[in-house]
Amino acid sequence: MAPPARRAPLSTERVLRAAVDLADVAGVEAVSMRRLAQELGVVPMALYKHVANKDQLLDGMVDVVLAEIDPADPALDWQAAVRARVLSARQAVLRHPWARQAIESRTHRTPTVLGHMDSLAGAFRRGGFSADLTHHVMHALGNRIWGFSPELFYEPPAADAATPSVAEQQALAAEFAERYPHILEIAVAATGGDLSGVGGGCDEQFEFEFALDLLLDGFDRLRVQGWSSRRS
Amino acid sequence: MAPPARRAPLSTERVLRAAVDLADVAGVEAVSMRRLAQELGVVPMALYKHVANKDQLLDGMVDVVLAEIDPADPALDWQAAVRARVLSARQAVLRHPWARQAIESRTHRTPTVLGHMDSLAGAFRRGGFSADLTHHVMHALGNRIWGFSPELFYEPPAADAATPSVAEQQALAAEFAERYPHILEIAVAATGGDLSGVGGGCDEQFEFEFALDLLLDGFDRLRVQGWSSRRS
DNA sequence: ACCTGAACACCGTTCAAGT
DNA sequence: ACCTGAACACCGTTCAAGT
C-alpha cells in the first residue's frame, strides 16, 4: 500500500506561521505543542525538529509579529522617527491580541527584539541624545516601545455570571460609589456617563498617544537642557 | 486508634500566606494547587474550600502583597503623595520578586487593587486635577502604579550554557557591536564600561525614579495649564 | 540514522463513592 | 452533610524501541 498523502514538509517558518494563526483564532493559551502538532497533522515530537522547546516557539511567534513593523524612515527627525516606529509596532500588536502577553512573558531577547531596540536607540542618538540619556528615555518608554501600555482599567465582562437583578445592580453601584469614589469619577469622565461595564468605554488609542507625546515632550526638554546623570 | 495529629485548620488566610511563602522561595511557577496542598500537608481538593480556583488564588496572593503598601499620608501635597504611594508599592513588589509577573497576568480587579487605584486617583483629584486628566495621567503611569516598569534590558544569565572560549566571546562581541551598535553604546554608558553580561549593571531604582519624576513633572505642567481633552 | 509511540512527571478540576 | 480518592482531560519533554 502506498503511504497516505503527506502534508507539505514542516519547516520552522511553517511551524511559527501555524502557531501565530492558532493564537490569532484560539488565543495564546490554546497554543500547546500537542495542539499545534494536531493542527499541522503531525505527531507532537515532529515539532521538536524545528523549535527546541516551547519557550523558543513563543520567541519565534513574537518575532513573526515584530517582523510586521514598518522599517525605519531615515528622513524623519528623531521625534517623528520614534513616534512612527512605536505606532507601527502598535499596529502589529493590535493585529495579534495575544502579542502583548507573549512579549511581556518573554525574558529572552531575540535578534529581532534587539534589532527593534537598536533602531529606536539609533533614532534618539541621531537626534542628539547622549548614550546615557538614550538609555534612560528608553526605560521611561517601557513597553510603549512595543506599542502597548498596561491595561489598567480593563475588565473582561463575566459572561457566565448570572446577570444580577436591577435592585442588586443598584446596590452594587451604590457600594462601588462609596468605596471607590475617584474611580467612579474617572469612569464617568472617560465614558461621558455611559457606565455599562466600568472602564469599558476608555479610548485606548487616545491614552496611548497621550502618554507617548507627554514622554516625548519631556525627553525633548531634557535633550535641549543637555541633561546628564549626576550619579555618585 | 486515634486519628493522626492534625495540622492547624485551614483558612483562606493560611492558604494565601503559604502560597506567598512558596512563591517567595520557589518562584511563582512552582505554585500549583497540588504542590501548595502538599506544602500544607493537605489533600489538593481541600484548598477548594478556601479559594474557588487557581485564578482566585493568584488574585489573593497579589492582594497579600498590596496589603504591604503604606497607608496614604493626608498631609502630603499631590506630587509627594503619589510619589510616596508608588515608591511604597515598589518596596512591596521588590520583597516578592514574583509579584510583577503575577500583577501583570491578573485581569481581575480585586477590592484591594481598586482601593490602591482609588487612593492614587484621590491624590490627583485633591491636587486640582480634573477627573478627565486624572484618568489620563494614571494611564500614563501605567504599571508604575504598582511600583515597577518593564524589564527592557534584563536577560537572566544562561547558567547552563557552556561558557564559550575567549575567542568565541570576542567573535560574539564583535558581531553584537556590528549589528546592535546603539544598544552597545547604551550598555557602556549604563555600566561605565563593565560589560559582564550586557545590561546587567543597570540601576533599576534610578530608572524607575527617572521615569516617575519625568512623568510627574509633565503632569504638573498639564495641571497648571488647565489641560482638558478636546476629543470630538 | 532516523523517526515516533509510549511513558514520565506533572497540571487544574470534576465527580461519584465513601463515611 | 461533609470529605476525598480516583478519574478526566490535559500539559512539555524524555527515551527507548522500532524501522
Short mmCIF file of C-alpha atoms (C1' of nucleotides) in Angstrom, two decimals:
data_model
loop_
_atom_site.label_atom_id
_atom_site.label_comp_id
_atom_site.label_asym_id
_atom_site.label_seq_id
_atom_site.Cartn_x
_atom_site.Cartn_y
_atom_site.Cartn_z
CA MET A 1 0.00 0.00 0.00
CA ALA A 2 1.20 3.50 -0.79
CA PRO A 3 1.76 5.72 2.26
CA PRO A 4 -1.09 8.16 2.93
CA ALA A 5 -0.89 11.57 1.27
CA ARG A 6 1.69 13.64 3.12
CA ARG A 7 1.28 17.23 4.17
CA ALA A 8 3.86 19.72 2.88
CA PRO A 9 7.09 19.13 4.80
CA LEU A 10 7.47 21.08 8.00
CA SER A 11 9.85 23.98 8.43
CA THR A 12 10.47 26.43 11.26
CA GLU A 13 8.61 29.03 9.20
CA ARG A 14 5.57 26.83 8.71
CA VAL A 15 5.53 25.89 12.39
CA LEU A 16 5.69 29.52 13.52
CA ARG A 17 3.12 30.61 10.96
CA ALA A 18 0.72 27.92 12.19
CA ALA A 19 1.35 28.87 15.82
CA VAL A 20 0.57 32.52 15.08
CA ASP A 21 -2.59 31.59 13.21
CA LEU A 22 -3.68 29.30 16.02
CA ALA A 23 -3.08 32.02 18.61
CA ASP A 24 -4.98 34.52 16.48
CA VAL A 25 -8.10 32.38 16.32
CA ALA A 26 -7.97 30.44 19.61
CA GLY A 27 -5.84 32.56 21.94
CA VAL A 28 -2.29 32.05 23.09
CA GLU A 29 -3.35 29.70 25.87
CA ALA A 30 -4.54 27.27 23.20
CA VAL A 31 -1.06 27.08 21.68
CA SER A 32 0.39 23.90 23.11
CA MET A 33 2.90 21.68 21.41
CA ARG A 34 0.31 18.93 21.19
CA ARG A 35 -2.49 21.09 19.85
CA LEU A 36 -0.17 22.80 17.37
CA ALA A 37 1.06 19.43 16.10
CA GLN A 38 -2.51 18.28 15.66
CA GLU A 39 -3.28 21.45 13.71
CA LEU A 40 -0.38 20.61 11.39
CA GLY A 41 -1.41 16.97 11.05
CA VAL A 42 1.78 15.81 12.68
CA VAL A 43 2.93 13.91 15.75
CA PRO A 44 3.90 16.27 18.61
CA MET A 45 7.53 15.20 18.63
CA ALA A 46 7.94 16.28 15.00
CA LEU A 47 7.82 19.92 16.13
CA TYR A 48 10.98 19.49 18.17
CA LYS A 49 12.89 19.20 14.92
CA HIS A 50 12.13 22.85 14.21
CA VAL A 51 11.89 24.51 17.60
CA ALA A 52 13.99 23.47 20.57
CA ASN A 53 11.13 23.77 23.07
CA LYS A 54 8.06 25.78 23.86
CA ASP A 55 9.98 28.83 25.02
CA GLN A 56 11.68 29.05 21.66
CA LEU A 57 8.32 28.63 19.96
CA LEU A 58 6.98 31.68 21.79
CA ASP A 59 10.14 33.65 20.97
CA GLY A 60 9.59 32.81 17.33
CA MET A 61 5.94 33.84 17.46
CA VAL A 62 6.92 37.24 18.88
CA ASP A 63 9.48 37.59 16.11
CA VAL A 64 6.78 36.99 13.49
CA VAL A 65 4.75 39.86 14.95
CA LEU A 66 7.73 42.21 15.21
CA ALA A 67 8.64 41.48 11.59
CA GLU A 68 5.41 43.29 10.66
CA ILE A 69 6.76 46.60 11.98
CA ASP A 70 7.48 49.11 9.21
CA PRO A 71 11.16 49.74 8.51
CA ALA A 72 12.63 52.98 9.83
CA ASP A 73 12.40 56.07 7.59
CA PRO A 74 15.78 57.85 7.71
CA ALA A 75 14.27 61.13 6.51
CA LEU A 76 12.37 61.72 9.76
CA ASP A 77 13.66 63.76 12.70
CA TRP A 78 14.12 61.86 15.96
CA GLN A 79 10.70 62.63 17.42
CA ALA A 80 8.80 61.66 14.27
CA ALA A 81 11.01 58.59 13.82
CA VAL A 82 10.38 57.29 17.33
CA ARG A 83 6.71 58.09 17.07
CA ALA A 84 6.35 56.29 13.72
CA ARG A 85 8.26 53.25 14.92
CA VAL A 86 6.26 52.93 18.13
CA LEU A 87 2.90 53.46 16.42
CA SER A 88 3.81 50.92 13.75
CA ALA A 89 4.68 48.42 16.46
CA ARG A 90 1.28 49.19 17.92
CA GLN A 91 -0.44 48.30 14.66
CA ALA A 92 1.36 44.97 14.59
CA VAL A 93 0.45 44.20 18.20
CA LEU A 94 -3.18 45.15 17.66
CA ARG A 95 -3.37 42.66 14.80
CA HIS A 96 -2.43 39.88 17.23
CA PRO A 97 -4.24 40.37 20.53
CA TRP A 98 -2.12 37.72 22.25
CA ALA A 99 1.12 39.52 21.41
CA ARG A 100 1.13 41.84 24.44
CA GLN A 101 1.06 38.98 26.85
CA ALA A 102 3.59 36.98 24.85
CA ILE A 103 6.03 39.90 24.71
CA GLU A 104 5.68 40.57 28.42
CA SER A 105 6.26 36.93 29.30
CA ARG A 106 9.44 36.67 27.20
CA THR A 107 12.70 37.29 29.02
CA HIS A 108 14.92 36.26 26.13
CA ARG A 109 15.99 38.97 23.69
CA THR A 110 15.98 37.55 20.18
CA PRO A 111 17.84 39.26 17.29
CA THR A 112 14.52 40.69 16.09
CA VAL A 113 13.85 42.18 19.51
CA LEU A 114 17.36 43.59 19.74
CA GLY A 115 17.03 44.96 16.22
CA HIS A 116 13.91 46.94 17.08
CA MET A 117 15.52 48.28 20.25
CA ASP A 118 18.68 49.22 18.38
CA SER A 119 16.70 51.03 15.70
CA LEU A 120 14.87 53.08 18.33
CA ALA A 121 18.08 53.85 20.18
CA GLY A 122 19.64 54.95 16.90
CA ALA A 123 16.83 57.44 16.31
CA PHE A 124 17.49 59.04 19.70
CA ARG A 125 21.25 59.11 19.15
CA ARG A 126 20.91 60.77 15.75
CA GLY A 127 18.59 63.31 17.38
CA GLY A 128 21.37 64.44 19.68
CA PHE A 129 20.64 62.36 22.79
CA SER A 130 23.68 61.13 24.69
CA ALA A 131 24.04 57.37 25.04
CA ASP A 132 23.30 57.81 28.74
CA LEU A 133 20.10 59.79 28.18
CA THR A 134 19.05 57.40 25.41
CA HIS A 135 19.24 54.56 27.92
CA HIS A 136 17.05 56.37 30.41
CA VAL A 137 14.40 57.53 27.97
CA MET A 138 14.04 54.03 26.56
CA HIS A 139 13.43 52.74 30.06
CA ALA A 140 10.88 55.54 30.51
CA LEU A 141 9.09 54.47 27.34
CA GLY A 142 8.89 50.98 28.78
CA ASN A 143 6.56 48.65 26.96
CA ARG A 144 5.42 51.53 24.77
CA ILE A 145 8.45 50.51 22.74
CA TRP A 146 6.37 47.50 21.73
CA GLY A 147 3.27 49.56 21.05
CA PHE A 148 1.25 48.92 24.16
CA SER A 149 0.83 50.06 27.72
CA PRO A 150 -0.68 48.05 30.56
CA GLU A 151 -4.44 47.68 30.62
CA LEU A 152 -5.08 49.42 33.89
CA PHE A 153 -8.81 49.55 33.83
CA TYR A 154 -9.80 46.68 31.62
CA GLU A 155 -12.06 44.00 32.96
CA PRO A 156 -13.49 41.35 30.66
CA PRO A 157 -17.25 41.02 31.02
CA ALA A 158 -18.03 37.98 33.14
CA ALA A 159 -20.33 36.43 30.56
CA ASP A 160 -21.03 33.38 32.69
CA ALA A 161 -22.06 35.27 35.82
CA ALA A 162 -25.80 35.39 36.30
CA THR A 163 -26.97 38.88 35.42
CA PRO A 164 -27.94 40.48 38.73
CA SER A 165 -31.37 41.96 39.21
CA VAL A 166 -31.88 45.69 38.86
CA ALA A 167 -32.03 46.07 42.64
CA GLU A 168 -28.80 44.15 43.03
CA GLN A 169 -27.14 46.26 40.35
CA GLN A 170 -28.15 49.43 42.14
CA ALA A 171 -26.86 48.10 45.44
CA LEU A 172 -23.55 47.15 43.84
CA ALA A 173 -23.26 50.56 42.16
CA ALA A 174 -24.01 52.34 45.42
CA GLU A 175 -21.38 50.34 47.27
CA PHE A 176 -18.87 50.98 44.50
CA ALA A 177 -19.57 54.71 44.57
CA GLU A 178 -18.95 54.80 48.30
CA ARG A 179 -15.78 52.70 48.37
CA TYR A 180 -14.15 53.94 45.16
CA PRO A 181 -15.49 57.45 44.53
CA HIS A 182 -12.50 58.58 42.50
CA ILE A 183 -12.51 55.59 40.19
CA LEU A 184 -16.18 56.27 39.56
CA GLU A 185 -15.43 59.90 38.69
CA ILE A 186 -12.74 58.77 36.29
CA ALA A 187 -15.03 56.28 34.63
CA VAL A 188 -17.74 58.88 34.22
CA ALA A 189 -15.27 61.34 32.70
CA ALA A 190 -13.89 58.70 30.35
CA THR A 191 -17.18 57.45 29.06
CA GLY A 192 -19.33 60.53 29.24
CA GLY A 193 -21.67 58.89 31.69
CA ASP A 194 -22.28 55.56 29.95
CA LEU A 195 -21.15 53.10 32.59
CA SER A 196 -22.21 49.80 31.04
CA GLY A 197 -19.19 47.94 32.33
CA VAL A 198 -16.91 50.27 34.29
CA GLY A 199 -13.92 51.33 32.22
CA GLY A 200 -15.16 49.64 29.09
CA GLY A 201 -15.54 52.83 27.12
CA CYS A 202 -11.97 54.02 27.53
CA ASP A 203 -10.28 55.08 24.29
CA GLU A 204 -7.07 53.09 24.41
CA GLN A 205 -5.53 54.66 21.34
CA PHE A 206 -6.02 58.11 22.83
CA GLU A 207 -4.44 57.08 26.13
CA PHE A 208 -1.51 55.55 24.29
CA GLU A 209 -0.76 58.66 22.27
CA PHE A 210 -1.38 60.93 25.28
CA ALA A 211 1.32 59.20 27.29
CA LEU A 212 3.64 58.82 24.31
CA ASP A 213 3.56 62.51 23.46
CA LEU A 214 3.87 63.51 27.10
CA LEU A 215 7.02 61.42 27.33
CA LEU A 216 8.44 62.65 24.01
CA ASP A 217 7.93 66.27 25.13
CA GLY A 218 9.69 65.54 28.38
CA PHE A 219 12.54 63.85 26.53
CA ASP A 220 12.95 66.88 24.26
CA ARG A 221 13.16 69.18 27.25
CA LEU A 222 15.97 67.08 28.74
CA ARG A 223 17.73 66.93 25.37
CA VAL A 224 17.87 70.70 24.89
CA GLN A 225 18.96 71.11 28.52
CA GLY A 226 21.87 68.79 27.82
CA TRP A 227 20.74 66.60 30.73
CA SER A 228 23.25 64.13 32.07
CA SER A 229 23.03 61.85 35.07
CA ARG A 230 24.89 63.00 38.17
CA ARG A 231 25.06 59.66 39.84
CA SER A 232 27.77 59.32 42.53
CA MET B 1 -6.72 4.23 67.00
CA ALA B 2 -6.69 8.00 67.42
CA PRO B 3 -6.50 9.95 64.19
CA PRO B 4 -3.02 11.24 63.38
CA ALA B 5 -2.10 14.69 64.71
CA ARG B 6 -3.91 17.31 62.62
CA ARG B 7 -2.36 20.47 61.25
CA ALA B 8 -3.96 23.74 62.28
CA PRO B 9 -7.25 24.05 60.40
CA LEU B 10 -7.03 25.74 57.02
CA SER B 11 -8.34 29.19 56.30
CA THR B 12 -8.17 31.44 53.27
CA GLU B 13 -5.55 33.48 55.12
CA ARG B 14 -3.39 30.47 55.85
CA VAL B 15 -3.69 29.22 52.27
CA LEU B 16 -2.69 32.61 50.83
CA ARG B 17 0.13 33.04 53.33
CA ALA B 18 1.52 29.63 52.34
CA ALA B 19 1.17 30.41 48.65
CA VAL B 20 3.09 33.67 49.06
CA ASP B 21 5.82 31.92 51.05
CA LEU B 22 6.07 29.18 48.46
CA ALA B 23 6.33 31.71 45.63
CA ASP B 24 8.98 33.64 47.58
CA VAL B 25 11.25 30.63 47.95
CA ALA B 26 10.43 28.56 44.84
CA GLY B 27 9.08 31.04 42.31
CA VAL B 28 5.52 31.61 41.17
CA GLU B 29 5.72 28.81 38.61
CA ALA B 30 6.12 26.36 41.50
CA VAL B 31 2.79 27.45 42.98
CA SER B 32 0.38 24.77 41.82
CA MET B 33 -2.70 23.65 43.67
CA ARG B 34 -1.13 20.23 44.16
CA ARG B 35 2.23 21.50 45.34
CA LEU B 36 0.64 24.06 47.64
CA ALA B 37 -1.59 21.40 49.17
CA GLN B 38 1.43 19.20 49.76
CA GLU B 39 3.22 22.11 51.44
CA LEU B 40 0.24 22.47 53.80
CA GLY B 41 0.05 18.72 54.46
CA VAL B 42 -3.37 18.52 52.90
CA VAL B 43 -5.15 16.84 50.01
CA PRO B 44 -5.34 19.13 46.91
CA MET B 45 -9.13 19.28 46.94
CA ALA B 46 -9.09 20.74 50.46
CA LEU B 47 -7.83 24.04 49.03
CA TYR B 48 -11.00 24.46 47.00
CA LYS B 49 -12.84 25.11 50.25
CA HIS B 50 -10.94 28.37 50.64
CA VAL B 51 -10.24 29.55 47.10
CA ALA B 52 -12.61 28.98 44.22
CA ASN B 53 -9.86 28.13 41.73
CA LYS B 54 -6.30 28.94 40.81
CA ASP B 55 -7.14 32.34 39.37
CA GLN B 56 -8.63 33.39 42.66
CA LEU B 57 -5.56 32.05 44.45
CA LEU B 58 -3.34 34.35 42.37
CA ASP B 59 -5.69 37.28 42.98
CA GLY B 60 -5.38 36.62 46.70
CA MET B 61 -1.60 36.43 46.52
CA VAL B 62 -1.46 39.81 44.81
CA ASP B 63 -3.73 41.20 47.50
CA VAL B 64 -1.33 40.00 50.18
CA VAL B 65 1.50 41.93 48.52
CA LEU B 66 -0.60 45.08 48.02
CA ALA B 67 -1.62 44.98 51.68
CA GLU B 68 2.02 45.73 52.49
CA ILE B 69 1.78 49.18 50.87
CA ASP B 70 1.94 52.03 53.40
CA PRO B 71 -1.33 53.86 54.01
CA ALA B 72 -1.71 57.27 52.38
CA ASP B 73 -0.48 60.30 54.32
CA PRO B 74 -3.13 63.04 54.02
CA ALA B 75 -0.63 65.77 54.94
CA LEU B 76 1.32 65.45 51.68
CA ASP B 77 0.69 67.52 48.56
CA TRP B 78 -0.40 65.59 45.48
CA GLN B 79 3.05 65.09 43.99
CA ALA B 80 4.59 63.86 47.22
CA ALA B 81 1.54 61.71 47.91
CA VAL B 82 1.66 59.95 44.55
CA ARG B 83 5.42 59.55 44.79
CA ALA B 84 5.23 58.06 48.29
CA ARG B 85 2.43 55.69 47.34
CA VAL B 86 4.17 54.45 44.21
CA LEU B 87 7.56 54.05 45.90
CA SER B 88 5.92 52.18 48.77
CA ALA B 89 4.26 49.85 46.28
CA ARG B 90 7.71 49.36 44.80
CA GLN B 91 9.12 48.26 48.15
CA ALA B 92 6.35 45.69 48.48
CA VAL B 93 6.90 44.36 44.97
CA LEU B 94 10.67 44.16 45.47
CA ARG B 95 10.09 41.99 48.54
CA HIS B 96 8.27 39.46 46.36
CA PRO B 97 10.09 39.04 43.04
CA TRP B 98 7.22 37.06 41.53
CA ALA B 99 4.72 39.89 42.17
CA ARG B 100 5.43 41.82 38.94
CA GLN B 101 4.54 38.88 36.79
CA ALA B 102 1.54 37.98 38.94
CA ILE B 103 0.15 41.53 38.79
CA GLU B 104 0.65 41.72 35.02
CA SER B 105 -1.10 38.39 34.47
CA ARG B 106 -4.15 39.36 36.52
CA THR B 107 -7.06 40.83 34.64
CA HIS B 108 -9.47 40.82 37.56
CA ARG B 109 -9.59 43.92 39.76
CA THR B 110 -9.96 42.88 43.37
CA PRO B 111 -11.12 45.33 46.06
CA THR B 112 -7.50 45.74 47.19
CA VAL B 113 -6.44 46.63 43.65
CA LEU B 114 -9.33 49.06 43.27
CA GLY B 115 -8.53 50.55 46.65
CA HIS B 116 -4.96 51.34 45.65
CA MET B 117 -6.11 52.85 42.38
CA ASP B 118 -8.78 54.91 44.11
CA SER B 119 -6.29 56.21 46.63
CA LEU B 120 -3.94 57.35 43.87
CA ALA B 121 -6.77 58.92 41.91
CA GLY B 122 -7.85 60.75 45.07
CA ALA B 123 -4.38 62.27 45.47
CA PHE B 124 -4.56 63.66 41.93
CA ARG B 125 -8.08 64.98 42.43
CA ARG B 126 -7.17 66.74 45.69
CA GLY B 127 -4.20 68.25 43.85
CA GLY B 128 -6.52 70.01 41.43
CA PHE B 129 -6.54 67.53 38.54
CA SER B 130 -9.84 67.17 36.70
CA ALA B 131 -11.39 63.70 36.69
CA ASP B 132 -10.59 63.55 32.98
CA LEU B 133 -6.92 64.44 33.40
CA THR B 134 -6.63 62.09 36.37
CA HIS B 135 -7.77 59.27 34.14
CA HIS B 136 -5.14 60.04 31.51
CA VAL B 137 -2.22 60.52 33.88
CA MET B 138 -2.99 57.23 35.60
CA HIS B 139 -2.86 55.51 32.23
CA ALA B 140 0.42 57.30 31.57
CA LEU B 141 1.84 56.00 34.85
CA GLY B 142 0.90 52.52 33.72
CA ASN B 143 2.39 49.73 35.76
CA ARG B 144 4.43 52.28 37.71
CA ILE B 145 1.27 52.48 39.79
CA TRP B 146 2.31 49.07 41.09
CA GLY B 147 5.92 50.07 41.63
CA PHE B 148 7.58 48.56 38.60
CA SER B 149 8.27 49.18 34.95
CA PRO B 150 9.01 46.52 32.34
CA GLU B 151 12.44 44.96 32.39
CA LEU B 152 13.53 46.15 28.97
CA PHE B 153 17.13 45.09 29.07
CA TYR B 154 17.16 42.25 31.53
CA GLU B 155 18.41 38.89 30.46
CA PRO B 156 18.95 36.15 33.02
CA PRO B 157 22.40 34.58 32.76
CA ALA B 158 22.13 31.27 30.93
CA ALA B 159 23.85 29.33 33.67
CA ASP B 160 23.54 26.02 31.88
CA ALA B 161 25.10 27.15 28.62
CA ALA B 162 28.69 26.04 28.24
CA THR B 163 30.90 29.09 28.82
CA PRO B 164 32.28 29.99 25.38
CA SER B 165 36.00 30.23 24.85
CA VAL B 166 37.69 33.62 24.89
CA ALA B 167 37.91 33.58 21.10
CA GLU B 168 34.23 32.76 20.81
CA GLN B 169 33.36 35.52 23.26
CA GLN B 170 35.31 38.04 21.20
CA ALA B 171 33.62 36.90 18.00
CA LEU B 172 30.19 37.22 19.63
CA ALA B 173 31.04 40.67 20.98
CA ALA B 174 32.27 41.83 17.58
CA GLU B 175 29.11 40.62 15.87
CA PHE B 176 26.98 42.26 18.53
CA ALA B 177 28.84 45.56 18.12
CA GLU B 178 28.25 45.49 14.40
CA ARG B 179 24.57 44.53 14.47
CA TYR B 180 23.45 46.49 17.53
CA PRO B 181 25.85 49.45 17.84
CA HIS B 182 23.39 51.65 19.73
CA ILE B 183 22.49 49.04 22.28
CA LEU B 184 26.18 48.56 22.90
CA GLU B 185 26.65 52.31 23.44
CA ILE B 186 23.77 52.33 25.88
CA ALA B 187 25.16 49.39 27.79
CA VAL B 188 28.57 51.03 28.02
CA ALA B 189 27.02 54.28 29.24
CA ALA B 190 24.89 52.45 31.81
CA THR B 191 27.64 50.34 33.29
CA GLY B 192 30.64 52.58 32.84
CA GLY B 193 32.33 50.06 30.60
CA ASP B 194 31.87 46.89 32.64
CA LEU B 195 30.00 44.68 30.23
CA SER B 196 29.98 41.38 32.11
CA GLY B 197 26.50 40.47 30.96
CA VAL B 198 25.05 43.17 28.73
CA GLY B 199 22.59 45.28 30.63
CA GLY B 200 23.28 43.55 33.92
CA GLY B 201 24.69 46.66 35.59
CA CYS B 202 21.65 48.86 35.01
CA ASP B 203 20.42 50.71 38.11
CA GLU B 204 16.75 49.82 38.10
CA GLN B 205 15.83 52.07 41.01
CA PHE B 206 17.37 55.04 39.22
CA GLU B 207 15.48 54.27 36.00
CA PHE B 208 12.27 53.92 37.93
CA GLU B 209 12.57 57.28 39.67
CA PHE B 210 13.84 58.94 36.48
CA ALA B 211 10.70 57.99 34.57
CA LEU B 212 8.43 58.63 37.55
CA ASP B 213 9.68 62.18 38.08
CA LEU B 214 9.65 62.89 34.35
CA LEU B 215 6.00 61.90 34.29
CA LEU B 216 5.10 63.81 37.46
CA ASP B 217 6.71 66.95 36.03
CA GLY B 218 4.75 66.53 32.83
CA PHE B 219 1.56 66.02 34.79
CA ASP B 220 2.16 69.20 36.77
CA ARG B 221 2.66 71.18 33.57
CA LEU B 222 -0.70 69.95 32.25
CA ARG B 223 -2.36 70.66 35.59
CA VAL B 224 -1.31 74.32 35.74
CA GLN B 225 -2.27 74.75 32.08
CA GLY B 226 -5.75 73.55 32.93
CA TRP B 227 -5.43 70.85 30.25
CA SER B 228 -8.59 69.20 29.10
CA SER B 229 -9.16 66.70 26.31
CA ARG B 230 -10.58 68.09 23.10
CA ARG B 231 -11.91 64.86 21.74
CA SER B 232 -14.75 65.27 19.22
"C1'" DA C 1 20.45 7.01 11.04
"C1'" DC C 2 16.12 8.46 11.51
"C1'" DC C 3 11.56 8.60 13.41
"C1'" DT C 4 7.94 8.07 16.83
"C1'" DG C 5 4.89 5.78 20.21
"C1'" DA C 6 4.72 5.07 24.79
"C1'" DA C 7 5.92 6.77 29.03
"C1'" DC C 8 7.10 10.11 32.73
"C1'" DA C 9 6.05 13.56 35.73
"C1'" DC C 10 3.34 16.82 36.06
"C1'" DC C 11 -1.21 20.17 35.67
"C1'" DG C 12 -6.48 22.13 37.26
"C1'" DT C 13 -10.74 20.45 38.22
"C1'" DT C 14 -14.92 17.21 38.31
"C1'" DC C 15 -17.49 13.87 40.44
"C1'" DA C 16 -19.06 9.90 42.44
"C1'" DA C 17 -18.32 6.98 46.10
"C1'" DG C 18 -17.41 6.56 50.91
"C1'" DT C 19 -18.03 7.91 55.80
"C1'" DA D 1 -23.73 16.67 55.22
"C1'" DC D 2 -19.20 16.50 54.63
"C1'" DC D 3 -14.90 14.93 52.75
"C1'" DT D 4 -11.73 12.89 49.41
"C1'" DG D 5 -9.67 9.39 46.29
"C1'" DA D 6 -9.84 8.27 41.78
"C1'" DA D 7 -10.51 9.89 37.38
"C1'" DC D 8 -10.60 13.07 33.38
"C1'" DA D 9 -8.55 15.70 30.07
"C1'" DC D 10 -4.91 17.86 29.50
"C1'" DC D 11 0.46 19.62 29.64
"C1'" DG D 12 6.10 19.62 27.96
"C1'" DT D 13 9.57 16.55 27.23
"C1'" DT D 14 12.48 12.14 27.52
"C1'" DC D 15 13.79 7.97 25.79
"C1'" DA D 16 13.95 3.51 24.19
"C1'" DA D 17 12.25 0.64 20.84
"C1'" DG D 18 11.17 0.10 16.09
"C1'" DT D 19 12.19 0.67 11.10
#
